[in-house]
Every structure is written in structure tokens, then in C-alpha cells.
Coordinates of C-alpha atoms and ligand atoms in Angstrom, one line a residue:
M1 CA -44.6 -41.1 21.0
V2 CA -44.3 -42.3 24.7
S3 CA -43.5 -39.9 27.0
I4 CA -41.0 -40.8 29.3
P5 CA -43.1 -40.5 32.9
A6 CA -45.8 -42.9 31.7
Q7 CA -42.8 -45.4 32.6
Y8 CA -43.4 -44.3 35.7
P9 CA -46.9 -44.9 37.4
S10 CA -45.5 -45.0 40.7
V11 CA -42.0 -43.6 42.5
L12 CA -40.5 -45.0 45.7
I13 CA -37.6 -42.5 47.3
I14 CA -35.9 -44.2 49.5
G15 CA -34.5 -41.3 52.1
S16 CA -35.6 -38.3 53.4
G17 CA -33.0 -35.7 53.5
V18 CA -32.0 -33.0 51.5
F19 CA -31.8 -35.5 48.3
G20 CA -35.1 -37.6 48.8
L21 CA -37.3 -34.9 50.4
A22 CA -36.6 -32.1 47.5
T23 CA -36.7 -34.7 44.7
A24 CA -40.6 -35.5 46.4
W25 CA -41.5 -32.0 46.3
E26 CA -40.4 -31.0 43.3
L27 CA -42.5 -34.7 41.7
S28 CA -45.4 -33.5 43.8
K29 CA -45.2 -29.8 41.6
N30 CA -43.8 -31.2 38.4
P31 CA -46.5 -31.6 36.0
E32 CA -45.1 -34.3 34.1
F33 CA -45.6 -36.8 37.0
K34 CA -49.0 -35.6 37.7
D35 CA -50.9 -39.1 37.7
T36 CA -47.5 -40.7 39.4
E37 CA -47.9 -42.0 43.0
I38 CA -45.2 -40.8 44.9
T39 CA -43.9 -42.6 48.1
L40 CA -41.1 -41.7 50.5
I41 CA -40.0 -43.8 53.0
D42 CA -37.2 -43.2 55.4
R43 CA -35.9 -45.5 58.9
Q44 CA -36.7 -43.1 61.2
P45 CA -39.8 -40.4 62.1
F46 CA -39.2 -37.1 60.1
P47 CA -36.8 -35.0 61.5
A48 CA -34.0 -38.2 61.1
A49 CA -31.7 -36.9 63.9
D50 CA -29.1 -38.7 63.0
S51 CA -28.9 -37.9 59.3
S52 CA -26.8 -35.4 57.7
S53 CA -29.9 -32.9 56.7
I54 CA -30.7 -32.5 60.3
D55 CA -28.5 -30.1 62.3
T56 CA -28.5 -26.2 64.1
S57 CA -27.0 -25.3 60.7
R58 CA -25.3 -25.5 57.4
I59 CA -23.1 -22.8 55.7
I60 CA -24.9 -21.6 52.3
R61 CA -22.2 -20.1 50.6
P62 CA -21.4 -19.7 46.5
D63 CA -17.7 -20.2 47.1
Y64 CA -17.0 -22.8 45.2
A65 CA -13.6 -23.6 43.7
S66 CA -15.6 -25.1 40.2
L67 CA -18.1 -22.3 38.2
S68 CA -21.0 -24.6 38.0
Y69 CA -21.5 -24.9 41.6
T70 CA -21.0 -21.1 42.1
R71 CA -23.5 -20.7 39.5
L72 CA -26.0 -23.4 40.9
A73 CA -25.3 -21.7 45.1
S74 CA -25.9 -18.4 43.4
K75 CA -28.7 -19.9 42.1
A76 CA -30.9 -21.6 45.4
Q77 CA -29.5 -18.4 47.0
L78 CA -31.4 -16.3 45.4
L79 CA -34.5 -18.6 46.5
W80 CA -33.2 -18.6 50.0
R81 CA -33.4 -14.6 50.0
T82 CA -36.9 -14.6 48.9
T83 CA -39.3 -17.6 48.9
F84 CA -37.2 -20.5 50.3
A85 CA -37.8 -20.7 54.1
P86 CA -36.6 -17.3 54.5
E87 CA -37.2 -17.1 58.0
H88 CA -34.6 -20.2 58.4
Y89 CA -31.6 -18.2 56.1
H90 CA -29.1 -15.6 57.6
E91 CA -26.5 -13.7 55.1
T92 CA -23.9 -13.2 57.9
G93 CA -20.9 -13.4 55.4
L94 CA -18.6 -16.2 55.3
A95 CA -14.6 -15.9 55.7
V96 CA -12.4 -18.8 53.6
T97 CA -8.9 -18.7 54.9
A98 CA -6.2 -21.1 54.1
S99 CA -2.2 -21.1 55.0
G100 CA -1.3 -24.6 53.2
P101 CA -1.6 -26.2 49.8
E102 CA -5.5 -25.6 50.3
Q103 CA -5.0 -21.9 49.2
S104 CA -5.6 -22.7 45.6
Y105 CA -8.9 -23.7 46.8
V106 CA -9.6 -20.2 48.2
T107 CA -8.0 -18.4 44.9
D108 CA -10.6 -19.9 42.6
S109 CA -13.2 -19.9 44.8
L110 CA -12.5 -16.0 45.0
R111 CA -12.1 -15.8 41.6
N112 CA -15.8 -17.7 40.7
V113 CA -17.4 -15.5 43.4
Q114 CA -15.9 -12.5 42.0
F115 CA -16.5 -13.4 38.4
H116 CA -19.6 -14.4 39.0
G117 CA -20.5 -10.8 40.1
T118 CA -20.4 -10.5 43.8
D119 CA -19.8 -7.2 44.9
R120 CA -19.8 -8.1 48.6
V121 CA -16.1 -9.9 48.7
Q122 CA -13.7 -8.4 50.5
T123 CA -9.9 -10.2 50.2
L124 CA -7.9 -10.2 53.9
Q125 CA -4.3 -9.7 53.5
S126 CA -3.1 -10.9 56.5
A127 CA -3.6 -12.5 60.1
A128 CA -4.6 -8.8 61.4
E129 CA -6.9 -7.7 58.6
I130 CA -8.5 -11.0 58.7
Q131 CA -9.2 -10.6 62.9
R132 CA -10.6 -7.0 62.0
V133 CA -13.0 -8.1 59.4
C134 CA -14.2 -10.8 61.3
G135 CA -14.8 -9.1 64.5
L136 CA -12.6 -11.9 65.9
E137 CA -11.6 -11.5 69.7
A138 CA -7.7 -9.6 69.6
N139 CA -5.5 -11.8 70.4
K140 CA -1.4 -11.3 69.7
P141 CA -0.6 -13.2 66.7
T142 CA 2.7 -14.4 66.8
D143 CA 3.6 -12.5 63.8
D144 CA 1.6 -10.6 61.1
T145 CA 1.1 -13.3 58.4
L146 CA -0.1 -16.0 60.4
S147 CA -2.7 -16.5 62.7
P148 CA -3.7 -19.5 64.3
G149 CA -7.4 -17.9 64.2
G150 CA -6.9 -16.1 60.8
G151 CA -4.8 -18.1 58.2
S152 CA -2.6 -16.2 56.3
T153 CA -4.8 -15.2 53.4
G154 CA -8.5 -15.4 52.4
Y155 CA -11.8 -13.5 52.0
V156 CA -15.1 -12.9 53.3
N157 CA -18.3 -13.0 51.0
W158 CA -20.4 -10.8 52.9
N159 CA -22.9 -13.0 50.4
S160 CA -22.5 -16.1 52.1
G161 CA -24.5 -16.9 54.8
W162 CA -26.3 -20.4 56.8
A163 CA -29.2 -21.4 57.2
D164 CA -31.2 -23.6 60.2
A165 CA -30.9 -27.0 58.9
E166 CA -33.4 -28.8 60.5
G167 CA -35.9 -25.5 60.7
A168 CA -35.8 -25.2 56.6
M169 CA -36.3 -29.3 56.3
C170 CA -39.2 -28.9 58.6
W171 CA -40.5 -26.1 56.3
L172 CA -39.9 -28.2 53.2
R173 CA -41.9 -31.2 54.7
R174 CA -44.4 -28.5 55.2
E175 CA -44.7 -27.6 51.8
V176 CA -45.1 -31.4 50.2
E177 CA -47.5 -31.9 52.5
K178 CA -49.7 -29.1 51.6
L179 CA -49.5 -30.7 47.9
N180 CA -50.9 -33.5 49.3
R181 CA -49.4 -36.5 47.0
V182 CA -46.5 -38.3 49.1
R183 CA -47.4 -41.0 50.7
F184 CA -44.9 -41.1 53.9
I185 CA -44.1 -44.3 55.4
T186 CA -41.7 -44.8 58.5
G187 CA -39.4 -48.2 57.9
T188 CA -36.2 -49.7 57.0
V189 CA -35.0 -51.0 53.9
K190 CA -33.5 -54.3 53.9
R191 CA -32.7 -54.4 50.4
L192 CA -33.8 -53.4 46.4
N193 CA -35.5 -55.9 44.9
I194 CA -33.4 -56.8 42.1
N195 CA -34.3 -59.3 39.3
H196 CA -31.2 -60.8 38.4
S197 CA -32.3 -62.0 35.1
T198 CA -34.3 -59.2 33.5
N199 CA -31.6 -56.8 35.9
T200 CA -34.8 -54.8 36.9
V201 CA -35.2 -53.1 40.3
S202 CA -39.2 -53.3 41.0
G203 CA -38.7 -51.9 45.0
V204 CA -37.8 -52.8 47.8
I205 CA -37.8 -55.5 50.8
L206 CA -38.3 -54.0 54.2
S207 CA -36.8 -55.2 57.5
D208 CA -40.2 -57.1 58.6
D209 CA -39.7 -58.9 54.9
S210 CA -42.7 -57.2 53.5
T211 CA -42.4 -55.2 50.5
L212 CA -42.9 -51.9 48.3
T213 CA -43.3 -51.6 44.5
A214 CA -42.5 -49.0 42.6
S215 CA -41.9 -48.3 38.9
L216 CA -39.1 -46.1 39.9
T217 CA -37.1 -46.4 43.3
I218 CA -34.8 -44.0 44.0
L219 CA -32.1 -43.9 46.6
A220 CA -31.4 -41.4 48.3
A221 CA -30.6 -43.3 51.7
G222 CA -27.3 -40.7 52.3
A223 CA -24.5 -41.9 53.9
W224 CA -26.7 -45.4 54.0
S225 CA -26.7 -45.2 50.5
P226 CA -23.8 -48.0 49.9
S227 CA -25.5 -50.3 52.6
L228 CA -28.3 -50.6 49.5
L229 CA -26.1 -50.7 46.6
D230 CA -22.4 -51.7 46.0
L231 CA -20.8 -48.4 45.5
R232 CA -17.2 -49.6 46.1
G233 CA -14.4 -46.7 44.6
I234 CA -18.1 -44.4 44.1
C235 CA -19.4 -43.2 47.5
K236 CA -18.2 -43.8 51.1
A237 CA -19.5 -42.6 54.6
T238 CA -16.7 -40.5 56.5
G239 CA -17.6 -39.0 59.7
Q240 CA -16.7 -35.5 60.4
A241 CA -16.6 -33.8 64.0
L242 CA -19.1 -31.5 65.4
V243 CA -19.0 -29.6 68.9
Y244 CA -21.5 -27.3 70.3
L245 CA -20.8 -24.3 73.0
P246 CA -23.9 -23.3 74.8
L247 CA -23.5 -19.3 75.1
S248 CA -24.9 -17.2 77.4
A249 CA -27.3 -13.8 76.3
S250 CA -24.5 -11.7 75.8
E251 CA -22.2 -13.4 74.2
Q252 CA -24.6 -14.8 71.1
A253 CA -25.2 -11.0 71.5
K254 CA -21.7 -10.0 70.4
V255 CA -20.6 -12.8 68.5
A256 CA -24.3 -13.0 66.3
N257 CA -23.3 -11.1 63.5
N258 CA -19.8 -12.1 62.4
P259 CA -19.1 -14.3 59.5
T260 CA -18.7 -17.9 59.7
I261 CA -14.6 -18.6 59.8
L262 CA -13.8 -21.6 57.8
N263 CA -9.8 -22.5 57.9
L264 CA -9.4 -25.1 54.8
S265 CA -6.0 -26.0 56.1
T266 CA -7.5 -27.6 58.8
G267 CA -11.0 -28.4 57.5
L268 CA -11.7 -26.4 60.8
F269 CA -14.9 -24.0 60.9
I270 CA -17.2 -21.9 63.2
I271 CA -20.2 -20.7 61.9
T272 CA -22.4 -17.7 63.1
P273 CA -24.1 -19.3 66.2
S274 CA -27.9 -19.2 66.2
R275 CA -30.3 -19.6 69.6
K276 CA -27.2 -19.5 72.0
S277 CA -25.3 -22.4 70.5
L278 CA -21.9 -22.0 68.7
K279 CA -20.8 -24.9 66.7
V280 CA -17.5 -25.7 65.8
A281 CA -16.8 -28.6 62.8
R282 CA -14.4 -29.8 60.7
H283 CA -15.0 -30.0 57.3
G284 CA -12.1 -32.6 56.7
H285 CA -11.1 -36.5 55.0
G286 CA -13.4 -37.7 58.3
Y287 CA -13.2 -40.9 59.9
T288 CA -13.7 -44.4 58.4
N289 CA -16.1 -46.9 59.8
P290 CA -15.2 -50.2 58.2
T291 CA -18.5 -52.7 58.2
T292 CA -18.7 -55.9 56.4
I293 CA -22.5 -56.7 55.3
P294 CA -23.7 -59.1 53.3
H295 CA -23.7 -58.2 49.4
P296 CA -26.7 -55.7 48.4
E297 CA -26.5 -56.9 45.2
A298 CA -26.5 -60.8 46.0
A299 CA -29.4 -62.6 45.1
P300 CA -30.9 -64.0 48.4
G301 CA -29.2 -66.9 49.8
S302 CA -26.1 -65.9 48.9
N303 CA -23.1 -65.5 51.7
Q304 CA -21.0 -63.0 49.8
T305 CA -20.1 -59.9 51.7
I306 CA -18.5 -56.6 51.1
T307 CA -16.5 -54.3 53.5
I308 CA -17.5 -50.7 53.3
S309 CA -17.7 -47.7 55.5
L310 CA -21.0 -46.7 57.1
P311 CA -22.4 -44.9 59.4
A312 CA -22.4 -45.4 63.2
T313 CA -24.3 -42.4 65.1
H314 CA -25.8 -42.4 68.3
L315 CA -29.5 -44.4 66.5
T316 CA -27.5 -46.6 65.4
T317 CA -24.9 -48.1 67.8
H318 CA -25.4 -49.3 71.3
T319 CA -22.5 -47.2 72.7
Q320 CA -22.5 -43.5 73.5
D321 CA -19.0 -42.7 72.7
P322 CA -18.5 -39.0 72.4
L323 CA -16.5 -37.4 69.7
P324 CA -12.9 -38.9 69.6
L325 CA -10.6 -36.2 71.8
E326 CA -8.3 -35.3 69.0
A327 CA -11.2 -33.5 67.6
Q328 CA -12.0 -31.9 70.5
R329 CA -9.2 -30.7 70.9
Q330 CA -8.8 -29.2 67.4
C331 CA -12.6 -27.4 68.2
R332 CA -11.1 -26.4 71.3
D333 CA -7.5 -24.5 69.8
L334 CA -9.3 -22.9 67.2
L335 CA -12.0 -21.5 69.5
R336 CA -9.4 -20.6 71.4
S337 CA -7.7 -18.6 68.6
V338 CA -10.7 -17.3 67.3
Y339 CA -12.5 -16.1 70.3
P340 CA -10.2 -16.7 73.4
S341 CA -12.7 -15.5 76.0
L342 CA -14.9 -19.2 75.3
S343 CA -12.4 -21.2 75.2
S344 CA -11.5 -22.3 78.9
P345 CA -10.4 -26.4 78.9
S346 CA -12.5 -26.6 81.3
R347 CA -16.1 -25.4 79.6
P348 CA -18.0 -28.4 78.7
W349 CA -19.7 -28.7 75.1
S350 CA -23.5 -29.0 75.6
K351 CA -23.2 -32.0 72.9
T352 CA -20.6 -33.5 70.1
R353 CA -21.7 -35.6 67.4
I354 CA -19.9 -37.3 64.5
C355 CA -22.3 -36.6 61.0
W356 CA -21.7 -38.5 57.7
Y357 CA -20.4 -37.4 54.8
T358 CA -21.6 -39.1 51.6
D359 CA -18.4 -38.6 50.0
T360 CA -17.4 -39.2 46.2
R361 CA -14.1 -39.0 44.4
N362 CA -14.0 -35.9 43.4
G363 CA -16.9 -34.1 45.4
D364 CA -19.4 -34.3 42.9
F365 CA -23.3 -35.4 43.5
L366 CA -24.2 -38.7 41.9
I367 CA -27.4 -37.9 40.5
D368 CA -28.1 -41.2 37.7
H369 CA -30.1 -43.9 36.7
H370 CA -28.0 -47.1 37.3
P371 CA -26.3 -48.4 34.4
K372 CA -27.1 -51.8 35.0
Y373 CA -30.3 -52.0 36.8
K374 CA -33.5 -50.6 35.1
G375 CA -35.5 -48.9 37.6
L376 CA -33.3 -47.4 39.8
F377 CA -32.0 -44.4 39.9
L378 CA -29.1 -42.5 42.6
A379 CA -29.3 -39.1 43.8
T380 CA -26.8 -39.2 46.2
G381 CA -23.2 -38.4 47.2
G382 CA -23.7 -35.0 48.7
A383 CA -20.0 -34.8 49.8
G384 CA -20.9 -32.9 52.3
H385 CA -21.6 -29.6 50.8
A386 CA -25.5 -30.2 49.1
F387 CA -27.6 -28.5 51.6
K388 CA -27.3 -25.2 50.4
F389 CA -28.9 -26.5 47.6
L390 CA -31.8 -27.5 48.7
P391 CA -34.1 -25.1 46.7
V392 CA -32.9 -26.4 43.6
I393 CA -31.5 -30.0 43.9
G394 CA -35.1 -32.0 43.8
E395 CA -35.6 -29.9 40.1
C396 CA -32.4 -31.0 39.0
V397 CA -32.7 -34.4 40.3
V398 CA -36.4 -34.9 38.2
E399 CA -34.6 -33.5 35.1
S400 CA -32.0 -35.9 35.4
I401 CA -34.5 -38.8 36.0
L402 CA -35.8 -37.2 32.4
G403 CA -32.7 -37.7 30.6
R404 CA -32.4 -33.6 30.6
M405 CA -29.2 -33.4 33.2
P406 CA -28.1 -29.7 33.6
E407 CA -25.6 -28.7 31.3
D408 CA -23.3 -27.7 33.8
F409 CA -23.1 -31.2 35.5
R410 CA -22.4 -33.3 33.1
G411 CA -19.8 -35.3 33.3
K412 CA -19.7 -34.5 37.2
W413 CA -23.0 -36.0 38.4
E414 CA -23.0 -39.2 36.4
F415 CA -22.6 -42.8 37.9
P416 CA -18.9 -43.5 37.0
R417 CA -18.3 -45.7 34.2
Q418 CA -15.1 -47.3 36.5
R419 CA -14.5 -47.5 40.0
V420 CA -11.5 -46.0 41.9
P421 CA -9.8 -47.3 45.2
E422 CA -10.9 -45.1 47.6
E423 CA -7.1 -43.8 48.6
E424 CA -6.7 -42.7 45.1
W425 CA -9.9 -40.2 45.0
A426 CA -8.9 -36.8 44.8
G427 CA -11.5 -34.9 46.2
D428 CA -12.5 -31.7 45.6
G429 CA -9.5 -29.6 47.7
S430 CA -11.7 -27.9 49.9
R431 CA -10.8 -30.6 52.8
G432 CA -8.3 -30.5 55.7
G433 CA -7.0 -32.1 58.7
P434 CA -6.1 -35.6 59.2
E435 CA -6.3 -38.4 56.6
G436 CA -6.8 -42.1 56.5
V437 CA -8.6 -42.3 60.4
V438 CA -10.4 -45.4 61.1
L439 CA -12.8 -44.2 63.7
A440 CA -12.5 -47.7 66.0
E441 CA -8.7 -47.2 65.9
E442 CA -8.7 -43.7 66.9
Y443 CA -11.1 -45.0 69.9
E444 CA -8.6 -48.0 70.2
R445 CA -5.4 -45.1 70.2
Q446 CA -7.4 -43.1 72.9
R447 CA -8.3 -45.7 75.1
K448 CA -4.5 -47.2 75.3
G449 CA -3.6 -43.4 75.5
R450 CA -5.4 -42.8 78.5
L451 CA -4.3 -45.7 80.7
Ligands
LIG1 C1 -21.2 -32.3 59.6 C2 -22.0 -31.9 58.5 C3 -21.8 -30.7 57.8 C4 -22.0 -30.0 56.6 N1 -22.1 -28.4 56.8 C5 -22.6 -28.3 55.3 C6 -22.5 -27.4 55.1 O1 -22.3 -26.1 55.6 N2 -23.1 -26.5 53.9 C7 -23.5 -27.8 52.7 O2 -24.0 -27.0 51.7 N3 -24.1 -28.5 53.0 C8 -23.0 -29.5 54.4 N4 -23.1 -30.7 55.0 C9 -24.0 -31.3 53.3 C10 -25.3 -31.5 53.5 O3 -25.6 -31.7 54.9 C11 -25.2 -33.2 53.0 O4 -25.0 -33.6 51.6 C12 -27.0 -33.3 53.1 O5 -27.3 -33.2 53.9 C13 -27.2 -34.8 52.4 O6 -28.3 -35.3 52.0 P1 -29.0 -36.5 52.3 O7 -30.5 -36.9 51.7 O8 -27.6 -37.1 51.0 O9 -28.4 -37.6 53.3 P2 -29.6 -37.6 54.9 O10 -29.8 -36.1 54.8 O11 -28.6 -38.5 55.4 O12 -30.7 -38.2 54.3 C14 -30.7 -39.8 54.2 C15 -31.8 -40.4 54.7 O13 -32.1 -42.0 54.4 C16 -32.3 -42.1 55.4 N5 -32.2 -43.7 55.6 C17 -30.9 -44.6 55.3 N6 -30.8 -45.9 55.1 C18 -32.2 -46.0 55.2 C19 -32.7 -47.3 54.7 N7 -31.9 -48.7 54.5 N8 -34.6 -47.2 55.0 C20 -34.6 -46.4 54.5 N9 -34.1 -45.1 54.8 C21 -32.6 -45.2 55.2 C22 -31.7 -41.7 56.4 O14 -32.9 -42.1 58.2 C23 -31.7 -40.4 56.4 O15 -32.6 -39.4 56.8 C24 -22.8 -31.1 55.8 C25 -23.0 -32.4 56.2 C26 -22.4 -32.9 57.8 C27 -22.5 -34.1 58.1
LIG2 C1 -5.3 -23.0 59.5 O1 -4.3 -23.7 59.7 C2 -3.3 -24.3 59.5 C3 -2.6 -25.2 59.8 O2 -2.8 -25.6 61.2 C4 -2.6 -22.5 60.6 O3 -1.1 -22.9 60.2 C5 -3.7 -21.4 60.0 O4 -2.7 -20.6 61.3 C6 -4.8 -22.1 60.1 N1 -5.6 -21.0 60.7 C7 -7.0 -21.2 61.6 C8 -8.4 -20.1 61.1 O5 -7.1 -21.5 62.4
LIG3 C1 -37.4 -61.8 37.0 O1 -38.7 -61.4 35.4 C2 -38.8 -62.3 34.5 C3 -39.5 -62.0 33.3 O2 -40.8 -61.0 34.0 C4 -39.7 -63.2 35.5 O3 -40.0 -64.2 34.3 C5 -39.4 -64.0 36.8 O4 -40.4 -64.7 37.4 C6 -38.6 -62.9 37.4 N1 -37.6 -63.4 38.6 C7 -37.9 -63.5 39.8 C8 -36.9 -64.2 41.3 O5 -38.8 -62.5 40.4
LIG4 C1 -20.9 -70.1 51.7 O1 -19.8 -69.5 51.9 C2 -18.5 -70.8 52.0 C3 -17.2 -70.4 52.2 O2 -17.1 -69.6 52.7 C4 -18.8 -72.1 50.9 O3 -17.9 -73.0 50.6 C5 -20.2 -72.0 50.3 O4 -20.2 -72.5 49.1 C6 -21.0 -70.6 50.2 N1 -22.4 -70.6 50.0 C7 -22.9 -70.1 49.0 C8 -24.9 -70.6 49.2 O5 -23.0 -69.1 48.0

């Protein structure tokens, strides 16, 4: 019997984010791939500043409405606490609150963390309690059941935390380098090299028209993945709001041990600050950036196009538009309700950013062989929550390549049999904030509003 890796003398990974780098790490360690040539290509030198895996911080939580993700996140946390970049992981807790329909996510997530055996969970019954337990500044809630700062119901999980995302990615990159198995290339993939008569992908064509050949190509290009494969109705890039507020040393000290606060009704959260920078962000439906591109699967010379949402980042667009004011205002409002002393409207952010999620219909990742093209595997669809799985996701990907997708995720991670129009996507129930906002239209509204 031929073992599967014999089919893969060479593997090419597109993208050096969470999915791509973790996969390269696992392939380097996995004895079944000991003779495989491994190449990792990214359009940016590492660490790619506009990728979604590089930032000051990412929440590390087992708090999920789906027990499968609770279990996998708990497994990842055991590693974050011990052997996986532990100096970049901080367990300061996460308070999850809501006051609308998102409440059911809070309830389900609480049930899962309790079921899974976390003993450091505290339920929060009122705005006053949320304030006290989370160390928020006292500001008079209008009534005791609802405060903008705390929401009306929720809980804090002291077993959750956050990681310095860039620090942890750099740590992992060094680990991969130490194993000396991966060839790293900086270059932009223009398209997959598809043979349409055999429906086989044999590697990629780069922007300078040179080619890279591999027996297995892994598409892990994050929010850019839909530019290289037709993923309409399956994956789309959504832009999420981030602002950073510089803190003084004493301000930093005052809030350094407070939990991250996430309001699922608005999607807004304030992550425990680090290195004198406080980050406020919105885990929301996000902005889309509709872009017309040549159909990524069309034969060369065809003039077929598709229109999809793609990232626009400070490295890819010529404009330097800051985050839309609507989002800046919302972040400022949350700050005002949580830390009034830091929220003076004239106090400038040090930086704003739009960071791009690779959203999927139900918030499940996309980790599977392509159903039509042989030699193509997908490891993408992070849907705004993949970072915490950095210590374990490579193993999940490689097991799935070998036809052993983790039991818990069968029926979740496969390439969907049907494409579902984006308006009908259900999501995972964890998003708040405005829906269906096109980035360019938001800027336009803003410009008109100012005239
Ligand atoms: C604002 C924000 C907050 C988040 N918060 C959390 C959180 O608190 N907790 C959590 O667990 N997760 C969080 N996430 C999600 C998590 O960060 C992502 O799911 C994860 O980083 C996705 O990794 P990736 O490998 O898919 O994408 P990326 O990190 O974007 O990597 C893709 C790479 O592909 C490269 N690439 C793209 N196109 C090409 C091409 N044509 N040729 C060559 N290379 C290419 C890019 O340069 C990039 O480096 C958040 C994400 C964002 C954006
Ligand atoms: C969460 O958002 C809702 C809706 O705006 C609001 O009623 C609630 O008080 C908010 N809580 C937080 C934490 O901002
Ligand atoms: C596609 O593959 C077939 C079979 O290997 C080969 O004969 C053909 O030349 C290939 N087509 C292209 C365009 O490379
Ligand atoms: C390109 O598009 C035009 C119409 O838009 C069509 O008439 C033409 O045949 C197309 N060419 C190819 C190579 O598909």
C-alpha cells in the first residue's frame, strides 16, 4: 500500500500567517513528511504587517458557543501556558457581556466553559457587578440593570487571556527556522497553475511570471484567498475596526490586570493593554471592499471577471484613509463608558487600522482538499477567531491532508458542497455592529457629511 505522503514529494504553502506558518511547522516535525520538500511563500517579508496574524494582541479564549471549539481552544491553552511561546501569553481573563439577541451566545459559551471544567468563571448579574469585578472605573450606570460599559448580563472567565500576536508569530517562525526544513520565499502569487484538462494544480505562477511547482499546493492566503480561487458564497474578506490609544506608565499599571471586555451586542472590545498601548476594536460584521478581478480559475487569456470583497490595506492601496469616523466614534464611546478618564475626545489615537477577517458562512474554518482540483488544499477561513489555535492548528491541517480531519470538526471544516449567497450567511452568532457596510460607500457618506 502506498502511504499518502508519497504522493507529496513537495508541498508549497501560500501565506505565512497563522494557517500557513503553523502548517509549515507541523510538516517539518511530522515523520510522515520527512522526505517532503517544503516551501512557504508570502507576498511580504515576515512578519507581514498587514496580515491578520500580526498585531499587538489577540484574545485567547475557550469561550465559544460551540463545544468543539471550546475543546480545541482548551487544548491550545495548555500549550500557551507551558511550551508554546509562554512569554507572549497572559492570562488576565475575559469578560463577555451582551444585552440583546447576542445573549444566547453568552449563555451557550458560559455553559460550554463550565461543562468543560473551568473553575474560574464568575457570572455577572448587573452592570454594577460587571464594573466591580472587571475593575472598570466607577461611572454612574443610568440604572442598575444596564450600563453602556458593562452590558446587562455576562460572565468573566479568568482562564482566558491574550497573546502578543506578533511576538508569538516571530517565536514560531524561529522554531520553524531551527528545524531547517522550510524554504522561505518572498513573492506574490499571481495565480494557481491549473491544468483544466486534468483538473490538477501543479503549483503557482508568480507576479513576475515565474513558476513554482509542487505536488501539493496549500492555499493559506487569509483574506486574500478569494483572489486566487473562486470562493464566492464560501469565504469573503471583511474589514474590522481597530484603534490604539497610547497610555502613560501609570495608566498602563492601573489597567494592566483587568480582563479583556467584549460586548457581543456591539462587537466592541477593549483588550488588556500591553506596552503602554490600549487597543479598542470591533468584532463585527465588518466592511466589505468589492473589487473586480480576473476570474482566478479561468484559463489564461479569458476575459471573465468576478467581483469579490478583498482587503485594502495601507500596503496595498495608495490612499491613507484612516478608519471611518463611525467606527472611531464607537470605539471612543466604549472607552468612555469603561474608562472615562482615558476617553477625552481630543486625546488622539496613536494608530487606527482596518484588519481583514476571512469570513465564512458559519464561522467555521475551511480546511480541506479542493473537491475539484487535485493537488490543491485549503487552510483558510479564519473567520476572525483562528489566532488562539496557533499551537494546534498546524496539526489539524496536516491530519486533514492525510484524510484524518479531527472528529469534532467533521461537517464543519469541509469545502462546502453549495455556495450560499452572502446575505444569507448565519455567522457564528458572535458578531455585533452595523451590517452590510461597503467601505468606499462609508467614506463617501463621511465626505458628504462633512461638507
Ligand atoms: C482585528 C482582528 C482581531 C482578531 N482577534 C482575534 C482574537 O482576539 N482571537 C483570535 O483567536 N483570533 C483573532 N483574529 C483572527 C486571527 O487573527 C485570524 O483568524 C488569523 O490570523 C488568520 O490567519 P491567516 O493565516 O488565515 O491569514 P493572514 O495572517 O492574513 O496570512 C495570510 C498571508 O498570506 C499572504 N498572501 C496573501 N496573498 C498572497 C499572494 N497572492 N501571494 C503570496 N502571499 C500572499 C499575506 O501576505 C499574509 O501574510 C482577529 C483578526 C483580526 C483581523
Ligand atoms: C453593549 O451594547 C449594547 C447595545 O449598544 C448596549 O445596550 C450595552 O449597554 C453595551 N455594553 C457595553 C459593554 O458597551
Ligand atoms: C495538462 O495535463 C495533460 C496530462 O498530463 C498534458 O498532456 C497537458 O499538456 C497539460 N496541459 C497544460 C496546458 O499544461
Ligand atoms: C471578451 O469579452 C467580450 C465581451 O465583453 C467577448 O465578446 C469576447 O469574446 C471575450 N473574449 C474572450 C477571449 O473571452
